[in-house]
CSV table of C-alpha atoms in Angstrom, one decimal:
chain,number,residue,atom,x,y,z
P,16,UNK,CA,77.8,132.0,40.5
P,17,UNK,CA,80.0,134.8,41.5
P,18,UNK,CA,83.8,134.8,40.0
P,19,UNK,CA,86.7,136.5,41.6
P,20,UNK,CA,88.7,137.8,39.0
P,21,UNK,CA,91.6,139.5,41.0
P,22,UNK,CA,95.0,137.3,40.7
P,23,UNK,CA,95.4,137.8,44.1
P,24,UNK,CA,93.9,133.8,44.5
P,25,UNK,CA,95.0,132.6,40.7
P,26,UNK,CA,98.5,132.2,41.9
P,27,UNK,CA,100.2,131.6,45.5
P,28,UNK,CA,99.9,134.7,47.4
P,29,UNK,CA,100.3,135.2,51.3
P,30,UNK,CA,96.6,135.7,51.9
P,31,UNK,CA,96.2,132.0,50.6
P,32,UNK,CA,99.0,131.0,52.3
P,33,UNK,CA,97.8,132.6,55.6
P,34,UNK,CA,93.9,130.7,54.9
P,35,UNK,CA,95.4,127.7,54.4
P,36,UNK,CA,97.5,128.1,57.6
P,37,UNK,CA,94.5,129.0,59.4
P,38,UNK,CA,92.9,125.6,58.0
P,39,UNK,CA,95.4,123.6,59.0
P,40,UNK,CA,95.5,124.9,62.7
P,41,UNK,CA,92.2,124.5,62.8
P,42,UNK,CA,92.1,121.0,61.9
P,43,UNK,CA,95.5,120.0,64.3
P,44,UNK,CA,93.5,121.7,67.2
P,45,UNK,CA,90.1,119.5,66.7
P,46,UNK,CA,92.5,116.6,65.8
P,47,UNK,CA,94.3,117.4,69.5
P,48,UNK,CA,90.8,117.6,71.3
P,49,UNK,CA,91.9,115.8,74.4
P,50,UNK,CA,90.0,113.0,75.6
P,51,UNK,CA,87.7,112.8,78.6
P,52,UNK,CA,89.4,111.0,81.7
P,53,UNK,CA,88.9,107.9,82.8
P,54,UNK,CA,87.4,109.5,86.1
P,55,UNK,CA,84.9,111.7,84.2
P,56,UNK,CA,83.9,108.6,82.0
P,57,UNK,CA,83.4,106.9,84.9
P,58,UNK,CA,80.9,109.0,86.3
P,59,UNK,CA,78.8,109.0,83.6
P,60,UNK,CA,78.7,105.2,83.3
P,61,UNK,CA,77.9,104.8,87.3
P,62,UNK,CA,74.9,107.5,86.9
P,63,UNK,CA,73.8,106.0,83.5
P,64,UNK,CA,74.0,102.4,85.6
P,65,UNK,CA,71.9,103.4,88.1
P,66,UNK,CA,69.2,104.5,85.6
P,67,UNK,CA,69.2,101.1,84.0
P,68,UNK,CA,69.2,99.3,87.5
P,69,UNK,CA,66.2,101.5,88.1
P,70,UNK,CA,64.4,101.0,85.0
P,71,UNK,CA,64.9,97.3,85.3
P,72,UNK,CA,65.6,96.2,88.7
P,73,UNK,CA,64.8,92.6,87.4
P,74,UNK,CA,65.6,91.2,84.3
P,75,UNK,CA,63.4,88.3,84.6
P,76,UNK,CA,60.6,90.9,83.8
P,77,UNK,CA,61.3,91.0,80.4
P,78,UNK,CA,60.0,87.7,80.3
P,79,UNK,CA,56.8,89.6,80.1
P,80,UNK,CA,56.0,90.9,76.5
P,81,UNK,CA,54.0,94.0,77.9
P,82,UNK,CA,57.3,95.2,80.3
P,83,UNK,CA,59.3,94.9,76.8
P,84,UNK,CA,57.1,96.7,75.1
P,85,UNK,CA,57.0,99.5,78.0
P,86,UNK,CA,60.5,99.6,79.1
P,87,UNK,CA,62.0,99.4,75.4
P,88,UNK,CA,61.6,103.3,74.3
P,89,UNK,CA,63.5,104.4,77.4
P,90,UNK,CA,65.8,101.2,77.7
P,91,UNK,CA,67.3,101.2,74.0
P,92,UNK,CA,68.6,104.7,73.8
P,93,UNK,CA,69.9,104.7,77.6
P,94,UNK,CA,71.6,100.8,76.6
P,95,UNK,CA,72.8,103.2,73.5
P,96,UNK,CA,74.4,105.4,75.2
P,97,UNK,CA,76.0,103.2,78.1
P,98,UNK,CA,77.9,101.0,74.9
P,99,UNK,CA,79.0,104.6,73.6
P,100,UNK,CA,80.3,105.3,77.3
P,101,UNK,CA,81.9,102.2,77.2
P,102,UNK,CA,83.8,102.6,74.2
P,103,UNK,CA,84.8,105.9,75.6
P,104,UNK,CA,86.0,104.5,78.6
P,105,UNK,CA,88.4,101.7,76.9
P,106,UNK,CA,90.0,104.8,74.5
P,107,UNK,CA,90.2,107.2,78.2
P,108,UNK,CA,92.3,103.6,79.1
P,109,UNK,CA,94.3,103.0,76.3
P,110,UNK,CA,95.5,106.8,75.9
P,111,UNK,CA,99.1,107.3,75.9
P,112,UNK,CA,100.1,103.3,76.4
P,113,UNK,CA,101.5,100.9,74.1
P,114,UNK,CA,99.2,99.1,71.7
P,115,UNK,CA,97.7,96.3,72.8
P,116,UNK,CA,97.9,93.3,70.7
P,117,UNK,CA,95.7,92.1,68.5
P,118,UNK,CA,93.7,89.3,70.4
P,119,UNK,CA,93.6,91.8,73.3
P,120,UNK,CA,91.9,94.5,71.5
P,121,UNK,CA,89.6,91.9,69.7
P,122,UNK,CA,88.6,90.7,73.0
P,123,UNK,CA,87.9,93.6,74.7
P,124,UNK,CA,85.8,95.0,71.8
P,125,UNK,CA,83.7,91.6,72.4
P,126,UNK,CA,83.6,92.1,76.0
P,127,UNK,CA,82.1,95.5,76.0
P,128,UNK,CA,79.5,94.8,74.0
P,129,UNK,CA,78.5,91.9,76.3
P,130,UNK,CA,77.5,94.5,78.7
P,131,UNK,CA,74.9,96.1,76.7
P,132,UNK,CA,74.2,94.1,73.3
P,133,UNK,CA,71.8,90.8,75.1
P,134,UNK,CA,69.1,93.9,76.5
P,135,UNK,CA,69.5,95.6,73.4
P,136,UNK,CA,68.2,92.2,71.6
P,137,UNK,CA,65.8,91.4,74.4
P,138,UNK,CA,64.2,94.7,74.0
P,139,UNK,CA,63.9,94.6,70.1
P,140,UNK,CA,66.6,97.4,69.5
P,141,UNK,CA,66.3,96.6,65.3
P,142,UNK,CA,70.0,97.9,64.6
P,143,UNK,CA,71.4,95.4,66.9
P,144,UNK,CA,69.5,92.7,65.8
P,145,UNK,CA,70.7,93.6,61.9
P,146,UNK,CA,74.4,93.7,63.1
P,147,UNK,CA,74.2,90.6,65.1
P,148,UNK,CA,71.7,88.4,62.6
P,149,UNK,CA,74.8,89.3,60.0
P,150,UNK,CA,77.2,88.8,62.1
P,151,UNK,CA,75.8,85.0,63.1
P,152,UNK,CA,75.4,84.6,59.4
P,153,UNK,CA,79.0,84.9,58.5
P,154,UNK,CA,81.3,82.7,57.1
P,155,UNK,CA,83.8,84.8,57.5
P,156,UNK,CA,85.4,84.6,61.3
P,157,UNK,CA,83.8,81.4,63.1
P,158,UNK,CA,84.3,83.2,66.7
P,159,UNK,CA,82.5,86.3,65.5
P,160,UNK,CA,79.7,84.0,64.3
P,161,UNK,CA,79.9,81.8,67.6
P,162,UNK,CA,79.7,85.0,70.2
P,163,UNK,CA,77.1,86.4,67.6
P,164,UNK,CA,74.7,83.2,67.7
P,165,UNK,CA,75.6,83.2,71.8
P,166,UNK,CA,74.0,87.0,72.0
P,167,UNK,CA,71.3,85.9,70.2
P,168,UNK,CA,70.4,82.7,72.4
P,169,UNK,CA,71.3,85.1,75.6
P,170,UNK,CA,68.4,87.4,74.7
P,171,UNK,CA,66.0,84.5,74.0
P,172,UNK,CA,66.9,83.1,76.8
P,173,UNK,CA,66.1,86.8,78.8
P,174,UNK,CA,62.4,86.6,76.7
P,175,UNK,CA,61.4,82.7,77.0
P,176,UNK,CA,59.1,82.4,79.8
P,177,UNK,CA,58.1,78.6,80.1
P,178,UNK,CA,60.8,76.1,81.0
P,179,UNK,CA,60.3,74.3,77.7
P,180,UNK,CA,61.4,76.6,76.2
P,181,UNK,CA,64.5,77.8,78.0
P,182,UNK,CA,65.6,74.1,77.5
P,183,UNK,CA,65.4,74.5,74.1
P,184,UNK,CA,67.2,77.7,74.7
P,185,UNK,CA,69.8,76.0,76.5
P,186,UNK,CA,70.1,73.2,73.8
P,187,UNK,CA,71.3,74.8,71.2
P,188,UNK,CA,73.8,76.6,73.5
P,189,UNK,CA,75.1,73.2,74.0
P,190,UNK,CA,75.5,72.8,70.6
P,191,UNK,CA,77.5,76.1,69.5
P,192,UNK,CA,80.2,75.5,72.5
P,193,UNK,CA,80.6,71.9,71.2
P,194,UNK,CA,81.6,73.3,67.7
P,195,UNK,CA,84.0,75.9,69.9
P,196,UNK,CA,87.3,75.9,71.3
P,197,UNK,CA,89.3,76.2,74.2
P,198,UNK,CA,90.8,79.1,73.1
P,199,UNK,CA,87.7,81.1,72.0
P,200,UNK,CA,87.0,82.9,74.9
P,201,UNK,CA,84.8,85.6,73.7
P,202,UNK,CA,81.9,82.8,72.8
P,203,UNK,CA,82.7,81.1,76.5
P,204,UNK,CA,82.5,84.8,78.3
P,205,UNK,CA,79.1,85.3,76.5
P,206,UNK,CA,78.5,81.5,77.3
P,207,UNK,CA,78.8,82.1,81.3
P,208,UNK,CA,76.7,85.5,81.7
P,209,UNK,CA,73.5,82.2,81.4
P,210,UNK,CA,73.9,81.5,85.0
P,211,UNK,CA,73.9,85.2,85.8
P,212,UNK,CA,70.3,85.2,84.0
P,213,UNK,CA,67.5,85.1,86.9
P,214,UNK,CA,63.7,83.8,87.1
P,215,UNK,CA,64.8,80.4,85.7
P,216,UNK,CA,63.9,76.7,87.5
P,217,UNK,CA,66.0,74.5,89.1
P,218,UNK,CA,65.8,72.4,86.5
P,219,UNK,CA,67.5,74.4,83.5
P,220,UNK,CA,69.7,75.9,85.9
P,221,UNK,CA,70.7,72.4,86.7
P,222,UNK,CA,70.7,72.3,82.5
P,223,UNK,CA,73.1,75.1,81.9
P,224,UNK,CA,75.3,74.3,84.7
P,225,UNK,CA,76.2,70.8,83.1
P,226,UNK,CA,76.5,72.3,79.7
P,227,UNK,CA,79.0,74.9,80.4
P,228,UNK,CA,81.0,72.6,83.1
P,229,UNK,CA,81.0,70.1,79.9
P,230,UNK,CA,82.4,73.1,77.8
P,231,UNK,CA,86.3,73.7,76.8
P,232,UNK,CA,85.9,77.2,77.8
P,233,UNK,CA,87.6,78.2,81.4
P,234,UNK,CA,85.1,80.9,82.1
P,235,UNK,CA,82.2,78.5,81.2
P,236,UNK,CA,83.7,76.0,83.6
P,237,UNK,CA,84.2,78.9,86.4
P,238,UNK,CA,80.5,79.7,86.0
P,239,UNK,CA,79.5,76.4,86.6
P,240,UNK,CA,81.9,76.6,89.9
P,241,UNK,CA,80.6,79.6,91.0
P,242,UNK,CA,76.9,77.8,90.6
P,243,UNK,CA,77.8,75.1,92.8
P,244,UNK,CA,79.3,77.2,95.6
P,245,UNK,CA,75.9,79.0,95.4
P,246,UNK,CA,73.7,75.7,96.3
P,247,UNK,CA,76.6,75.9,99.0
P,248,UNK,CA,75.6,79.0,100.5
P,249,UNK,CA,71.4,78.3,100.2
P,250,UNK,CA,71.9,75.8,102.6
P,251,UNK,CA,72.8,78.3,105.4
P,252,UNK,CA,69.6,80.0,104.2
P,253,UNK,CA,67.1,79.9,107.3
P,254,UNK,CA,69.6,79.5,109.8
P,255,UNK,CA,71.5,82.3,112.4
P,256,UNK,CA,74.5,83.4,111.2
P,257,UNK,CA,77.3,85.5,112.6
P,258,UNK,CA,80.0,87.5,109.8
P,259,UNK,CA,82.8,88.6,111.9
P,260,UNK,CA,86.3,90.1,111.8
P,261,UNK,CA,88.5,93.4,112.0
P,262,UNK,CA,88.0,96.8,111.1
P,263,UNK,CA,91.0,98.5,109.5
P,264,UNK,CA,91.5,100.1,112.3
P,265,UNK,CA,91.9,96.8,114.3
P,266,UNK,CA,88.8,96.8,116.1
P,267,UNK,CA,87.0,93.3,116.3
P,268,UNK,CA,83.5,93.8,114.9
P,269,UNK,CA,80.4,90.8,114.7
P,270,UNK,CA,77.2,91.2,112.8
P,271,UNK,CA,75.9,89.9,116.6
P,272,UNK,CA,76.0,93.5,117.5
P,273,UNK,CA,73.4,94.6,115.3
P,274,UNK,CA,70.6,92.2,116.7
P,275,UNK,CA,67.4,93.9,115.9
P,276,UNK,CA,68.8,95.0,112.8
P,277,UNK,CA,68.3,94.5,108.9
P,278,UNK,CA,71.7,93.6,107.9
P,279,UNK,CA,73.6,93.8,104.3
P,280,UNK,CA,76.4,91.9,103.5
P,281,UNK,CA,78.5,92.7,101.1
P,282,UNK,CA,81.8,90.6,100.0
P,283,UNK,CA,83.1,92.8,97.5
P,284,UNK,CA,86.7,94.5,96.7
P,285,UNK,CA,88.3,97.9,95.5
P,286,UNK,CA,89.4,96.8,92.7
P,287,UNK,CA,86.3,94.8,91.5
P,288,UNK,CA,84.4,96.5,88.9
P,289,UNK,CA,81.1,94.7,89.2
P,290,UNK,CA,81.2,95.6,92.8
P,291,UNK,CA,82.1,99.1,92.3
P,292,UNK,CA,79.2,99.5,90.0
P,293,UNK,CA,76.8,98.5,92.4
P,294,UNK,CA,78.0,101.2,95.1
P,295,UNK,CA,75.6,103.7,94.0
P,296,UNK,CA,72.4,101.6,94.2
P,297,UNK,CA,73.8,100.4,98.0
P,298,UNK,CA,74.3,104.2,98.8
P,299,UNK,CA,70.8,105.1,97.6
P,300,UNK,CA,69.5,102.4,99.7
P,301,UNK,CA,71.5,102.8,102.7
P,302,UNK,CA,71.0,106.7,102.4
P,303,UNK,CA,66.2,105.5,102.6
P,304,UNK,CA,66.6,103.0,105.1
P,305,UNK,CA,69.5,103.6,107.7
P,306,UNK,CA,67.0,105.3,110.0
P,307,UNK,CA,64.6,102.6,109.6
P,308,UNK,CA,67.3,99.6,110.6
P,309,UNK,CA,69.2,99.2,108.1
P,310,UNK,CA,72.9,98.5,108.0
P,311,UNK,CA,76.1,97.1,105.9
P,312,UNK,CA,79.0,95.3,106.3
P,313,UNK,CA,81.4,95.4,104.0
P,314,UNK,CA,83.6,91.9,103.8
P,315,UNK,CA,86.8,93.3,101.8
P,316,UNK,CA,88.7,91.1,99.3
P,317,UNK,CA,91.6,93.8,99.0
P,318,UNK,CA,95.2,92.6,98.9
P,319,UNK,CA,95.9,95.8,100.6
P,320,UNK,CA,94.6,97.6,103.8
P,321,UNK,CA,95.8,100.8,102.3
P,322,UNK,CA,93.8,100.1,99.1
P,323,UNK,CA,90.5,99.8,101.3
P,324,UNK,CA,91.1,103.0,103.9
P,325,UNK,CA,92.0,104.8,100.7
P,326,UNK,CA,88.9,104.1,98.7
P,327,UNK,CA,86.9,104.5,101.3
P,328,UNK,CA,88.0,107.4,102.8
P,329,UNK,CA,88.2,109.5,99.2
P,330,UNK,CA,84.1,109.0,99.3
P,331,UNK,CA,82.3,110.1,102.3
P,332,UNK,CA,79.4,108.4,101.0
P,333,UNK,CA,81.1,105.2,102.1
P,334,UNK,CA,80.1,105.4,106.0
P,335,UNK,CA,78.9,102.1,106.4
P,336,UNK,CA,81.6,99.2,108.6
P,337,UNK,CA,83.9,97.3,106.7
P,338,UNK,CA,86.2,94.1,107.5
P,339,UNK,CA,89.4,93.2,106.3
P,340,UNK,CA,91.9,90.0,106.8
P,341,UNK,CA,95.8,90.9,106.7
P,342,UNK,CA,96.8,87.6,106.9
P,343,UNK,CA,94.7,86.4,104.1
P,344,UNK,CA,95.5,89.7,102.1
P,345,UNK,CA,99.5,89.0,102.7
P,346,UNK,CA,98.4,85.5,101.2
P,347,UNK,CA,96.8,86.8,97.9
P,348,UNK,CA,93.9,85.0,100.0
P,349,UNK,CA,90.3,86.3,99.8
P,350,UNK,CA,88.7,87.3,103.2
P,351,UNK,CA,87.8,84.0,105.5
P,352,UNK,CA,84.5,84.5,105.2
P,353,UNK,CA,84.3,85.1,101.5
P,354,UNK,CA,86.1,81.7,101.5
P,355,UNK,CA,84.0,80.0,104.4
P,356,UNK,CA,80.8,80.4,102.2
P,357,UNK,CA,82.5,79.2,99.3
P,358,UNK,CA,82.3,82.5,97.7
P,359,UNK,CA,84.3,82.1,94.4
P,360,UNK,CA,83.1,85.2,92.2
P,361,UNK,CA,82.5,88.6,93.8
P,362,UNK,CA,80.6,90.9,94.1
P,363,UNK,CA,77.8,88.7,96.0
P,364,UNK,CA,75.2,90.1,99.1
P,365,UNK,CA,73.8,88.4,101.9
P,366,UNK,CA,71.0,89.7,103.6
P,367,UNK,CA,70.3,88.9,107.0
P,368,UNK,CA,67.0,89.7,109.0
P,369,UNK,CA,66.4,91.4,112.5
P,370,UNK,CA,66.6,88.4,114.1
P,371,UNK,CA,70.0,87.6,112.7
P,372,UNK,CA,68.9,84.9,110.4
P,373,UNK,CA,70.5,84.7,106.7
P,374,UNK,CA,67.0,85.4,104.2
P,375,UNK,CA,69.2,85.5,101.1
P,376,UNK,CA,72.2,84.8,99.4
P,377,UNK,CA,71.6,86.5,96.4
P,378,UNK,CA,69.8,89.6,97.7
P,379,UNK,CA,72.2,91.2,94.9
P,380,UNK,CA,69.0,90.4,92.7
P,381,UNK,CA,66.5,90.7,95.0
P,382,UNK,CA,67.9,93.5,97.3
P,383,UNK,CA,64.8,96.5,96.4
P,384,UNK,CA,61.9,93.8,96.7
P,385,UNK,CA,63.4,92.2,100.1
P,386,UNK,CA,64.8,94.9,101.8
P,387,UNK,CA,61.7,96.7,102.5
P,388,UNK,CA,59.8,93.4,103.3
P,389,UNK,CA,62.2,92.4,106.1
P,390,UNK,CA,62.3,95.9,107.7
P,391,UNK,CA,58.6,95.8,107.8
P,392,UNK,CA,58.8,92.6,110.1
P,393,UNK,CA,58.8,93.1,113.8
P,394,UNK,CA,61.9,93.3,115.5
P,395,UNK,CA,62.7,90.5,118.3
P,396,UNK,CA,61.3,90.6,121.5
P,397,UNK,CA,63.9,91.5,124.3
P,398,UNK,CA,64.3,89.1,126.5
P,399,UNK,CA,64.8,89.6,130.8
C-alpha cells in the first residue's frame, strides 16, 4: 500500500478543501438530476403498452400452460419495465406539489401495481410471487394482506381454465371481501378488475357479479353495474343500429352514411386514461384497414368542446370523425348515446358490420380477431 507522507493532506489545506468542494458539487448536481416529464414518461408507457397488447392480445390465452410458458420470457421483463415506468410516471406527477396524504399515496402505490402485478403472477414472474406470497402471509397490515391474497386469486383466476375451477376461484374471493371493509378500497379495486377478466362462462360471470354487488366495496358494486349495463347492450347485438350526433364543428353526422362500411365505435373521453391508452392500437389498425373499409367514430364524453378540438387537433394521427353533445357536456352529462346504451364505464367499442348491423359490444377485446373477419364479408348488394 502506497503512503503519502507530505503534510500537505495530514492537516486542512486548500487542495483538500478544493477535493472536497469538488465532491460535494458533484454529489448536489446528481442529487439535482431533473426528472423526466410527465409527457416523455408517457411515451414510453403508450409504446411499452402496445408491445404488451401485441404480445397478448388476449388474456384468456394464458389459460393455456404452453402460451405461459412461451409468452413469459418476453412478457416478465416488458411487465418489469412498464411497473418501473409507472412509478416514474407518479414521481413526473407529484414533482413540485404538495405531499399528498398518507392514504392517498398508499393507495396509489396499490393501484399501480394493479396494472402489472396479476400478469406478472400469471406468467410465473418468481420475485412477484415471493413479494406477494409474504405479503398475503402477514399479520402485519390486514389491507396489504387482503389486496395481496386478491392478486393472487386474480392470477389464478387468469390461469384456471375449467369453470370448476374458476368457481372455486371466485369462492374464496367471496370470502376475503366478507372479512373486508367499506373503506378498504385497494382490496375492492383489485376485487373489480374480475369482470374485466375475459374467456369465462355465463355462469361464473353471473358468480362474480353477485359476489362483488354483495360486497361493501363501491368499486366492486360499480363493476357489478357496469356488468349489467353490458347484458344491456348484447341485446342490440344482431340488430341495425344508427350512432348519431354533431361534429365539433356543428355538422350532423349518422353512422347511416357509411353503409357498406366496417364501422368502429368508440365512446371514449380526453381525459380517460384507459381510453387514451388504447389510441395507439386504434391508430395502428385504422392506419391497415382504412383503405380496405374501415372506419371510426368517436362518441366523446368531454365536458368541453375545447378539450376534444384540442386533443385532437395536437395529434394528426387522430383523423378519424368524432361526436360531441354540448348540452349534455354543459350538464356534466355523458354523450346521449353513451347513456342510451347504458354505457356506465368508458372506454367501451362497438363494432358494427357493412351492413350496418351491431357484431359486438365488446370488440375492445376482440377488435384484432373480428375486424378482419367482418371486412372479409361481402359488402351489401345495392339496391335499384
Amino acid at each position: 500500500m502506497v503512503q503519502v507522507r507530505s503534510s500537505a493532506f495530514s492537516k486542512p489545506s486548500v487542495v483538500a478543501a478544493t477535493v472536497l468542494a469538488t465532491l460535494a458539487a458533484i454529489a448536489c448536481a446528481a442529487e439535482s438530476v431533473p426528472l423526466r416529464t410527465r409527457a416523455e414518461v408517457g411515451e414510453d408507457l403508450k409504446i411499452a403498452n402496445s408491445e404488451l397488447k401485441s404480445l397478448i392480445p388476449n388474456e384468456a390465452s394464458l389459460r393455456d400452460p404452453a402460451t405461459r410458458e412461451r409468452l413469459a420470457p418476453q412478457a416478465i421483463p416488458l411487465l418489469q419495465r412498464l411497473a418501473g415506468l409507472y412509478e416514474e410516471l407518479n414521481k413526473a406527477s407529484t414533482a413540485g406539489r404538495a405531499p399528498a396524504n398518507e392514504e392517498q399515496v398508499r393507495l396509489g402505490g396499490f393501484l399501480r401495481r394493479l396494472r402489472t402485478e396479476p400478469l406478472m403472477l400469471a406468467l410465473g414472474d418468481q420475485s412477484a410471487i415471493d413479494r406477494v406470497k409474504k405479503e398475503a402471509e402477514s399479520a402485519d397490515d390486514a389491507e396489504a394482506a387482503d389486496f395481496a391474497k386478491v392478486q393472487q386469486l386474480l392470477a389464478a383466476y387468469l390461469t384456471t381454465a375449467d369453470e370448476e375451477g374458476q368457481l372455486k376461484v371466485v369462492e374464496s374471493l367471496e370470502g376475503v371481501l366478507k372479512r373486508s371493509k367499506e373503506s378498504d378500497r385497494v382490496v375492492d379495486s383489485a376485487a373489480a378488475n374480475f369482470l374485466r377478466t375475459p374467456g369465462v362462462s355465463e355462469v361464473v360471470t353471473k358468480r362474480v357479479v353477485g359476489v362483488l354487488a354483495a360486497g361493501p366495496g363501491r368499486q366492486s358494486q360499480a363493476a357489478a353495474r357496469r356488468w349489467e349495463g353490458l347484458q344491456s347492450q348484447r341485446s342490440y347485438e344482431g340488430k341495425p343500429i344508427q350512432i348519431a350526433g354533431v361534429k365539433p364543428d356543428g355538422t350532423p353526422f349518422s353512422t347511416a352514411e357509411w353503409k357498406g362500411k366496417v364501422v368502429l365505435i368508440d365512446f371514449w373521453a380526453t381525459w380517460c386514461g384507459p381510453c387514451k391508452a388504447e389510441l395507439p392500437r386504434i391508430k395502428a389498425l385504422y392506419k391497415e384497414y382504412h383503405d380496405k373499409g374501415f372506419e371510426i367514430l368517436g362518441v366523446s364524453n368531454d365536458y368541453t368542446k375545447d378539450a376534444l378540438v384540442n386533443f385532437v387537433n395536437g395529434d394528426p394521427e387522430l383523423s378519424w370523425t368524432q361526436i360531441f353533445d354540448a348540452d349534455s357536456a354543459g350538464e356534466r352529462k355523458w354523450h346521449p348515446e353513451t347513456r342510451k346504451y347504458g354505457i356506465s364505464g368508458i372506454p367501451v367499442m362497438f363494432l358494427i358490420d357493412r351492413n350496418g348491423v351491431l357484431r359486438s359490444v365488446t370488440a375492445r377485446q376482440e377488435l384484432e380477431t373480428l375486424l378482419p373477419k367482418l371486412l372479409a364479408e361481402p359488402a351489401p348488394v345495392a339496391s335499384n
